[in-house]
């Protein structure tokens, strides 16, 4: 490319280019699922993103000689994560670029330099501010439809990163299963034993539980405890929890969100699942207004897709291995059949989390959509 300009996003027009560039890049791609434009903008707004209480973020935009957008990226420094994991990492996220290694290299060098000037000695990504943000570059299964919580990218992305000296740090995989018509005997048997031996019970929350009895906060406290040892995780602050509850609670069907309590009424497990919104988001093109809200509402309430999204399962560490996951499956399988879901797919799971991955065996799982966090030492 004869002339390439990479600059920090500073103006409203540049932010518009940053937000809208993927819509043009993936205009003819049937597998890409867009983010909502408003969500991307709020990520960079200190008033609306509690993660910026302890993180720095800087978006960059790349233009060619004609002034056309050819790439974007963001540099992120999560000070809380660096302190917890004893690292000095700058993260890159929101990376998108045309098929040109010069553009990819220029974008990454901008974040590398931004990190160096702030004392960082390594770069890693794609990652967000927080572990529930989209993370991991797709490295296979490019011809499968993405989801609202995962990154999609073209096959040339990982090729260019590896040519630029970036190496694998960790991989995530997703699990795909067909929804059985009946609860597998192993799950049914273990679920009953868990109830009898450990006094565990499945409960469906009500709106009053969340709004008046603080169960929303309890769920996120459980996530913090359960996920704390996992790669790159930093505990959610109270302000982040409030933000997630306000943003995502209205989307959740509480019949698809079972929790497990022990004999003392303590929350020891939670499964967050919902209908797939992939097609609805594609129809909306990243916008809620004027009519982008309608496909989402329709997919949530009236005409669900055949796919269920198993966003996450969290179990309190002292209850792991006691049949909590079997209780979840025994509860969800009849609900999935009632709702017409024929198959389900998890969110990204660390390939090293053998205990988590092994729970799917009775459902004959298929491993799909490997994603990678890359790393490079800054010299």
CSV table of N, CA and C in Angstrom, one decimal, residues 7 15 24 37 60 82 104 122 145 166 186 192 196 222 230 252 260 264 274 281 292 299 311 317 320 324 354-355 376:
chain,number,residue,atom,x,y,z
A,7,UNK,N,-3.8,6.4,12.9
A,7,UNK,CA,-3.8,7.5,13.9
A,7,UNK,C,-4.8,7.2,15.0
A,15,UNK,N,-14.4,8.1,15.0
A,15,UNK,CA,-15.1,7.1,15.8
A,15,UNK,C,-16.2,6.4,14.9
A,24,UNK,N,-18.7,-2.8,6.5
A,24,UNK,CA,-18.3,-2.8,5.1
A,24,UNK,C,-17.4,-4.0,4.8
A,37,UNK,N,-23.7,-1.2,17.3
A,37,UNK,CA,-22.9,0.0,17.2
A,37,UNK,C,-22.9,0.7,18.5
A,60,UNK,N,-7.5,3.1,17.5
A,60,UNK,CA,-6.7,3.5,16.4
A,60,UNK,C,-7.5,3.2,15.1
A,82,UNK,N,-3.0,-6.9,35.2
A,82,UNK,CA,-1.6,-6.9,35.3
A,82,UNK,C,-1.1,-7.0,36.8
A,104,UNK,N,-2.1,-4.7,8.7
A,104,UNK,CA,-2.1,-5.4,10.0
A,104,UNK,C,-0.9,-5.1,10.8
A,122,UNK,N,5.0,-6.7,27.0
A,122,UNK,CA,4.4,-7.7,26.1
A,122,UNK,C,3.1,-7.3,25.6
A,145,UNK,N,-21.5,-19.9,11.2
A,145,UNK,CA,-22.0,-18.7,11.7
A,145,UNK,C,-21.5,-18.4,13.1
A,166,UNK,N,3.8,-13.0,15.9
A,166,UNK,CA,2.9,-13.3,17.1
A,166,UNK,C,2.8,-14.8,17.2
A,186,UNK,N,-27.1,-41.1,32.4
A,186,UNK,CA,-26.1,-40.7,33.3
A,186,UNK,C,-26.4,-39.4,34.0
A,192,UNK,N,-30.0,-37.1,40.5
A,192,UNK,CA,-30.7,-37.6,41.7
A,192,UNK,C,-29.7,-37.8,42.8
A,196,UNK,N,-29.8,-36.1,46.6
A,196,UNK,CA,-29.9,-37.0,47.8
A,196,UNK,C,-28.7,-36.8,48.8
A,222,UNK,N,-20.7,-15.2,42.3
A,222,UNK,CA,-20.4,-16.6,42.1
A,222,UNK,C,-19.4,-16.7,40.9
A,230,UNK,N,-8.9,-18.7,36.2
A,230,UNK,CA,-8.8,-18.9,34.7
A,230,UNK,C,-8.0,-17.8,34.1
A,252,UNK,N,-32.8,-11.8,29.1
A,252,UNK,CA,-32.8,-13.2,29.6
A,252,UNK,C,-34.2,-13.7,29.9
A,260,UNK,N,-28.3,-23.4,41.1
A,260,UNK,CA,-28.3,-24.5,42.1
A,260,UNK,C,-28.0,-23.9,43.4
A,264,UNK,N,-28.4,-24.8,52.7
A,264,UNK,CA,-28.4,-23.6,53.4
A,264,UNK,C,-29.0,-22.4,52.6
A,274,UNK,N,-29.5,-18.8,26.5
A,274,UNK,CA,-30.5,-18.0,25.8
A,274,UNK,C,-30.6,-18.5,24.3
A,281,UNK,N,-29.3,-10.3,14.8
A,281,UNK,CA,-28.3,-9.3,14.7
A,281,UNK,C,-27.9,-9.0,13.3
A,292,UNK,N,-34.0,-2.3,13.9
A,292,UNK,CA,-33.1,-3.4,14.3
A,292,UNK,C,-33.6,-4.1,15.6
A,299,UNK,N,-36.8,-12.9,17.9
A,299,UNK,CA,-36.0,-14.1,18.2
A,299,UNK,C,-36.1,-14.5,19.7
A,311,UNK,N,-24.1,-19.8,27.2
A,311,UNK,CA,-23.0,-18.7,27.4
A,311,UNK,C,-22.0,-19.1,28.4
A,317,UNK,N,-16.1,-23.5,43.6
A,317,UNK,CA,-15.1,-24.5,43.6
A,317,UNK,C,-15.3,-25.7,44.5
A,320,UNK,N,-17.6,-28.3,42.8
A,320,UNK,CA,-17.2,-28.9,41.5
A,320,UNK,C,-17.0,-30.4,41.7
A,324,UNK,N,-23.2,-31.0,40.0
A,324,UNK,CA,-24.0,-29.8,39.7
A,324,UNK,C,-24.3,-29.7,38.2
A,354,UNK,N,-9.8,-29.1,31.2
A,354,UNK,CA,-10.3,-30.5,30.9
A,354,UNK,C,-11.5,-30.8,31.7
A,355,UNK,N,-11.6,-30.4,33.0
A,355,UNK,CA,-12.8,-30.7,33.8
A,355,UNK,C,-14.1,-30.1,33.2
A,376,UNK,N,3.2,-11.5,22.0
A,376,UNK,CA,4.5,-11.1,21.5
A,376,UNK,C,5.3,-10.3,22.5
